[in-house]
Coordinates of C-alpha atoms in Angstrom, one line a residue:
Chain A
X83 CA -2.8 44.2 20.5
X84 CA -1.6 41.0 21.0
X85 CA -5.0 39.5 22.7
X86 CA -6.2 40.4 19.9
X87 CA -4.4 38.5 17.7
X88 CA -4.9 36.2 20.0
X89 CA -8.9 36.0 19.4
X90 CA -8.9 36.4 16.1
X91 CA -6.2 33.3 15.2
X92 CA -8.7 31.6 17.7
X93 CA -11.9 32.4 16.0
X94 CA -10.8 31.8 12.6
X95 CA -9.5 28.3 13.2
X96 CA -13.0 27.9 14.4
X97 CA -14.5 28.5 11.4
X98 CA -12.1 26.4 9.5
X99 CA -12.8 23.4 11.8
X100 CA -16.6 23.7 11.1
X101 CA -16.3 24.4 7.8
X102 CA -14.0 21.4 7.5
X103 CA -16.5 19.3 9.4
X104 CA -19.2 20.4 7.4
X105 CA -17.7 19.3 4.2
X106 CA -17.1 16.0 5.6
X107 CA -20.5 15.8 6.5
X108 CA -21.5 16.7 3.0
X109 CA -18.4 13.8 1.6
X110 CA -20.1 11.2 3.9
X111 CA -23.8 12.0 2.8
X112 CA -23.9 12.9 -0.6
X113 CA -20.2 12.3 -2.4
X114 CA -20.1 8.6 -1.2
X115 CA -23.4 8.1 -2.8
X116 CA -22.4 9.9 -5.8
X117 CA -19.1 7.7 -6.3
X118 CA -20.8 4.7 -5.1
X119 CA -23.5 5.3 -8.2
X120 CA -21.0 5.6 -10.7
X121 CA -19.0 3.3 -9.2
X122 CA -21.6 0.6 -9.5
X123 CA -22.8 1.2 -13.1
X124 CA -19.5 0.2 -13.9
X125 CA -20.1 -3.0 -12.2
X126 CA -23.2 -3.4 -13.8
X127 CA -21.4 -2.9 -16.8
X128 CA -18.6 -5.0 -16.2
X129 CA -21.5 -7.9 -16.0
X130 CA -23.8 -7.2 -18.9
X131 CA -20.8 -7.0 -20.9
X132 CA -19.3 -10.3 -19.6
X133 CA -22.8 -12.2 -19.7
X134 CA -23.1 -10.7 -23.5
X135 CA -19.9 -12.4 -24.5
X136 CA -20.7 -15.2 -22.9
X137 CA -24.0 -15.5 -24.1
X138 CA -22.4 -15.8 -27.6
X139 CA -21.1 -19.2 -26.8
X140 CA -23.5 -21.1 -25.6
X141 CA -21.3 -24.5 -26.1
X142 CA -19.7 -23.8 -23.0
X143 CA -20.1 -26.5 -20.0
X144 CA -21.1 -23.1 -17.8
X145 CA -24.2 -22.7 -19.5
X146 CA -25.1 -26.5 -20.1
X147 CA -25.3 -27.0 -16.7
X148 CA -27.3 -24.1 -15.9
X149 CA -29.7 -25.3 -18.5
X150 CA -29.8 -29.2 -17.2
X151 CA -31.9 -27.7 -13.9
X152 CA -30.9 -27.0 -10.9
X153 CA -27.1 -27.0 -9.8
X154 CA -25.6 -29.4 -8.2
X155 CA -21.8 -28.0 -7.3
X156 CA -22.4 -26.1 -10.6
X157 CA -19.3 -23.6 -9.5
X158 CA -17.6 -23.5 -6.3
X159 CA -16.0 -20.0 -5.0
X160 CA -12.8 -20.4 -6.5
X161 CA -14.6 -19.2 -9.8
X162 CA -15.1 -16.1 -8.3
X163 CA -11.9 -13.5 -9.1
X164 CA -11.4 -11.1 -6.0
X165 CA -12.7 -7.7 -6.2
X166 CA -14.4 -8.2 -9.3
X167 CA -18.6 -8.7 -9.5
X168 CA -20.4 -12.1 -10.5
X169 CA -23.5 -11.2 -9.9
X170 CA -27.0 -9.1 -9.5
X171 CA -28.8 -8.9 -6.2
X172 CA -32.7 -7.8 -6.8
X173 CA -34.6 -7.4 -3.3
X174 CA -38.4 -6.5 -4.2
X175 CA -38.8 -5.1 -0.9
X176 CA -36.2 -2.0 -1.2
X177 CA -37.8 -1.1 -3.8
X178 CA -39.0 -2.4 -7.8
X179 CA -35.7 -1.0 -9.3
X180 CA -33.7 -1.9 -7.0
X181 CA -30.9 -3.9 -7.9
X182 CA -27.3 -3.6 -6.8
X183 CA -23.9 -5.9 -8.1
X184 CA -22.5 -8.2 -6.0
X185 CA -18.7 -8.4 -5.7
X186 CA -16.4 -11.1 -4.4
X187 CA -14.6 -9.9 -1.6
X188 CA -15.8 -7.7 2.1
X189 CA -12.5 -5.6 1.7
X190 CA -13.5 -2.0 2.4
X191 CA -12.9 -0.5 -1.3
X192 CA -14.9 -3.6 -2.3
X193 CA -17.6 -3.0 -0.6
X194 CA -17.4 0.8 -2.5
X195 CA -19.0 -0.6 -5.4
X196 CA -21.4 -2.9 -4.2
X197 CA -22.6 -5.6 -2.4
X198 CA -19.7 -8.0 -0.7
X199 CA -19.6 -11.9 -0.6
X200 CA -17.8 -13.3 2.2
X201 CA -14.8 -15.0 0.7
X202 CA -15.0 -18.8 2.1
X203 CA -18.6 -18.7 2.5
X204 CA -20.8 -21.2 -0.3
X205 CA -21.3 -20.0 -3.9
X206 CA -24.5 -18.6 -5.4
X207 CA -27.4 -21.7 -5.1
X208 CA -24.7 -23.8 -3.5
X209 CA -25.0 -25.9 -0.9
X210 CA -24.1 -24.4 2.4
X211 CA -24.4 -20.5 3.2
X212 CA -23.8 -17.7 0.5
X213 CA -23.0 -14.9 2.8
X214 CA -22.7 -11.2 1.5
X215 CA -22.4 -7.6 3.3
X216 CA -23.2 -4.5 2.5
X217 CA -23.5 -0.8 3.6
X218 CA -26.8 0.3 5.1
X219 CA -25.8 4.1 5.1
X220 CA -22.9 6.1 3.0
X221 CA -21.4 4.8 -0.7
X222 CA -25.6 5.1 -2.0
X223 CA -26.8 3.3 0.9
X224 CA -28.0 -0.5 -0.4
X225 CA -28.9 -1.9 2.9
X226 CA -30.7 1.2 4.1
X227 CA -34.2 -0.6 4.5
X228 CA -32.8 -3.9 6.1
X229 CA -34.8 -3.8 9.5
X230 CA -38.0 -3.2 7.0
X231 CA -37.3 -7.3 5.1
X232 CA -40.2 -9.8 6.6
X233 CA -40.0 -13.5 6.4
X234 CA -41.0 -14.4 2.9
X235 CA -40.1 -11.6 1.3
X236 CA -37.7 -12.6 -2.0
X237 CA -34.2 -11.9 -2.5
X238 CA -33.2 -12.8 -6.0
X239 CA -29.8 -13.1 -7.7
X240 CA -29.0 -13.4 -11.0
X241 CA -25.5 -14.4 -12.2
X242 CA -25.9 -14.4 -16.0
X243 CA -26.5 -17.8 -15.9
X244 CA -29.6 -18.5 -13.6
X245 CA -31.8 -16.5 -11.5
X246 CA -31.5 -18.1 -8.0
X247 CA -34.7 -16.9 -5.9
X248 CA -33.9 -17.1 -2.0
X249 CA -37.4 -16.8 0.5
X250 CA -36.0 -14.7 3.6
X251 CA -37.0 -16.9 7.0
X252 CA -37.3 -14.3 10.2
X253 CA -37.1 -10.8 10.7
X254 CA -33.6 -9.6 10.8
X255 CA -31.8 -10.7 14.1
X256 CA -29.8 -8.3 15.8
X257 CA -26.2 -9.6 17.0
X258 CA -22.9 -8.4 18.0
X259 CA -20.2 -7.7 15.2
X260 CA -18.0 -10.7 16.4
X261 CA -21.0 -13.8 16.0
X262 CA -19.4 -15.4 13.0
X263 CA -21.4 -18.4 13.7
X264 CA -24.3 -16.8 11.5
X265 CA -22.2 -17.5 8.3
X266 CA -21.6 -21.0 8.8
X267 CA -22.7 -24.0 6.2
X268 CA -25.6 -23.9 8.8
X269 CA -26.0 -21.3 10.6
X270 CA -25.5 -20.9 13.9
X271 CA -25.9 -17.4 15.9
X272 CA -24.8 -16.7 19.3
X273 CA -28.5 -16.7 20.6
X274 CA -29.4 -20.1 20.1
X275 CA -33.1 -19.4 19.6
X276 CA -32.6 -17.3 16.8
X277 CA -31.3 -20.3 14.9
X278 CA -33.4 -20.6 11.2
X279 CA -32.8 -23.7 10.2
X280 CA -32.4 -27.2 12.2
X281 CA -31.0 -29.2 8.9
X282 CA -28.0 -28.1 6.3
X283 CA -29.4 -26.8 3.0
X284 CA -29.2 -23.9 0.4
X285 CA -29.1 -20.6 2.5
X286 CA -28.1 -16.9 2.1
X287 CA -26.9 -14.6 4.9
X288 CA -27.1 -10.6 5.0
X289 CA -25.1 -8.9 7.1
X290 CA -25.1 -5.3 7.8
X291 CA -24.4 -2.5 10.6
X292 CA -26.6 -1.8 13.3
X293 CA -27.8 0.7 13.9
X294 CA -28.0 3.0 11.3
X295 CA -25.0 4.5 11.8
X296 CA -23.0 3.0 14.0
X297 CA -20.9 0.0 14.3
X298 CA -22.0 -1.5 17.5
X299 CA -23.8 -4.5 16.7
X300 CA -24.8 -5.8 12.9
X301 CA -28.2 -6.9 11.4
X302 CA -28.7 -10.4 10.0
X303 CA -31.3 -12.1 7.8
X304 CA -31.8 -15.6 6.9
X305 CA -33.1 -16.8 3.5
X306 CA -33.4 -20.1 1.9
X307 CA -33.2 -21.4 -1.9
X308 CA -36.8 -21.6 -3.4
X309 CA -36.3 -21.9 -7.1
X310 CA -33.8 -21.3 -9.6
X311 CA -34.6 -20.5 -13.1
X312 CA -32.4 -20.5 -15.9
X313 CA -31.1 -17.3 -17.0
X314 CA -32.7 -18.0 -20.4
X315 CA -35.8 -18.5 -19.0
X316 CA -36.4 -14.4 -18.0
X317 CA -37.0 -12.8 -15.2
X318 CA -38.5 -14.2 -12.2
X319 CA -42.4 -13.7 -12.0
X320 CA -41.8 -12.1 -8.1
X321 CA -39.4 -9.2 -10.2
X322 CA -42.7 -8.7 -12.4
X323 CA -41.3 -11.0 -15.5
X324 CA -43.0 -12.8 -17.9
X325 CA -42.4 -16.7 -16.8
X326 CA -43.0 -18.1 -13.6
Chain B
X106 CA -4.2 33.9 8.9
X107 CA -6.8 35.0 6.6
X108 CA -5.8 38.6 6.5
X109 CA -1.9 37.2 6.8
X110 CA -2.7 35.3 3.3
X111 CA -4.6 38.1 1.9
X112 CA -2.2 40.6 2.4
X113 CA 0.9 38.6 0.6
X114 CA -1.8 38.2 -2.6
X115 CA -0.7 39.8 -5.6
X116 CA -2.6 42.2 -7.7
X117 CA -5.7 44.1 -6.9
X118 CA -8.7 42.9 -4.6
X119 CA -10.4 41.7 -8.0
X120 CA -7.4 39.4 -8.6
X121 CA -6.9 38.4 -5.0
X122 CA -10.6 37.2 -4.7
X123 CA -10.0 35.0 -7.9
X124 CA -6.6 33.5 -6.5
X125 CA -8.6 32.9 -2.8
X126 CA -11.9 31.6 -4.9
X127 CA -8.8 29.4 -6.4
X128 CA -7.3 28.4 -3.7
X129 CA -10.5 27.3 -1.5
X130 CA -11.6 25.5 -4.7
X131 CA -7.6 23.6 -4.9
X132 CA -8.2 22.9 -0.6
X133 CA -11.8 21.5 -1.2
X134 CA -10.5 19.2 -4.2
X135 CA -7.5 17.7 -1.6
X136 CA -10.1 17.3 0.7
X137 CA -12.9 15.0 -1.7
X138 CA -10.0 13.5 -3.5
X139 CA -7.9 12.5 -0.7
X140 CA -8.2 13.2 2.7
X141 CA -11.3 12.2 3.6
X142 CA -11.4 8.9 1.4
X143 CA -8.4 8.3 4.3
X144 CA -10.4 9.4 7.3
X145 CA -13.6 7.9 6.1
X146 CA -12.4 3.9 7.3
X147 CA -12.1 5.7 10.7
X148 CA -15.8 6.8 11.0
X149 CA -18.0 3.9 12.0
X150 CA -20.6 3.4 8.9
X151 CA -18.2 1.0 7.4
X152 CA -18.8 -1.9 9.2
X153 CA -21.1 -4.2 7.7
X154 CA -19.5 -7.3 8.1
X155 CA -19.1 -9.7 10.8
X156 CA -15.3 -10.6 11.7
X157 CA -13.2 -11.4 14.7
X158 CA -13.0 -14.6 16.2
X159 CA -11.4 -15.6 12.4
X160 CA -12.1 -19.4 10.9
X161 CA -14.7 -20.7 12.6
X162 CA -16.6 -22.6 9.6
X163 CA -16.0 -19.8 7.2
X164 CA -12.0 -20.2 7.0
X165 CA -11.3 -16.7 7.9
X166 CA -13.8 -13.8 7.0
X167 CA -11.7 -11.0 5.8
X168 CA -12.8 -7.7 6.8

């Protein structure tokens, strides 16, 4: 009798533990993605809402200067608030919808809604390294496609006041999670040779895991400043708008 | 522990299915809503950022 209360206390927290795991299986997969969708159309808007009202005062010394070409120190980061997003990301090759917001901050519930910049890294089209991080599985999975980016594709952010157009350099270069050196002004990774550029200019940095999903190492990719177009101006031609 | 909650159900089996279907539905809500948002951070998909050797040129990368 009592063995076989025994067995049967043993089999049934068996079947809780699986059913536990697979609901977490079914959290990590599906509910993250689900959160992370909502979750980011409030971002969105957040920004169309932001950019509308701003839009209506075209006086401001924001807009001027996004208007007289390209930007000098046109903001630095202290403009961006924590947590909160300032901009779009659009990368042609994940896909032609694909467009995610990009948040300041790489805290873990900021990187919940979207993409992270790396607080103390260079703003949007500044000079130096705009650095930003984001998921490549769970919470709807931006980065998912990294390893697929080629030099030359386009990565182009928008942050209501110009569309800045970055041309990725190299495939993305695998590293371990503490080489910091890739987010500097210029960067500078741990294997020398993978180096992009030899001279300080107008770069961005992606960071994300390695591999899929794991946490052992972390993908990186390299892009550079090509153009920057007013916001007024439309879309960029490489996101299929008019102007170009 | 099944049976043990089964048996101190009230009503009839009709009822007691509706409480359990309750009940699994109340443990599944818990589970989404707040446990594993907490165990989630300990899984490994989360980081995406590099970090560690803090303020090289970047002034400390937060993580």
């Amino acid at each position: 009798m009592t063995l076989r209360i025994v067995v049967r206390t043993f089999s049934e927290i068996c079947v809780t533990v699986g059913t536990l795991i697979v609901l977490l299986v079914v959290y990590v997969l599906y509910w993250t993605g689900i959160r992370a969708d909502s979750a980011m159309d409030d971002q969105m808007d957040t920004l169309t809402k932001r950019w509308a009202t701003e839009d209506k005062d075209p006086g401001s010394t924001q807009n001027a200067a996004a208007e007289a070409g390209p930007p000098e120190a046109l903001h630095d980061d202290r403009s961006y608030e924590g947590g909160k997003p300032f901009a779009v990301m659009y990368i042609p090759r994940f896909g032609a919808d694909w467009r995610r917001p990009v948040l300041q901050g790489t805290g873990v519930g900021t990187l919940k809604k979207g993409l992270g910049h790396y607080a103390g890294t260079a703003a949007l089209g500044g000079e130096g390294n705009f650095a930003v991080a984001g998921h490549r599985r769970t919470y709807g999975d931006p980065f998912k496609d990294f390893p697929r980016l080629r030099s030359g594709d386009v990565v182009v952010v928008n942050d209501g006041r110009a569309w800045y157009t970055y041309k990725i350099s190299s495939r993305p270069y695998k590293t371990l999670p503490d080489d910091t050196g890739v987010l500097k002004p210029l960067p500078k990774p741990l294997d020398p040779g993978a180096a992009p550029y030899d001279r300080p200019g107008r770069y961005l940095t992606l960071t994300t895991c390695e591999p899929e999903w794991g946490s052992s190492h972390r993908l990186i990719t390299w892009a550079h400043l090509d153009e920057v177009k007013a916001a007024s101006e439309g879309k960029p031609a490489v996101l299929g708008g008019a102007g170009g | 522990m099944y049976g043990w909650i089964w048996r101190h159900l009230p009503g009839n089996a009709f009822v007691r299915a509706i409480i359990s279907l309750a009940l699994v539905l109340g443990v599944v809500y818990l589970l989404f809503q707040y446990i594993f948002p907490w165990a989630e951070p300990l899984l490994p998909f989360n980081n995406v950022t590099v970090d560690e050797g803090m303020g090289a040129a970047t002034g400390g990368v937060p993580r």
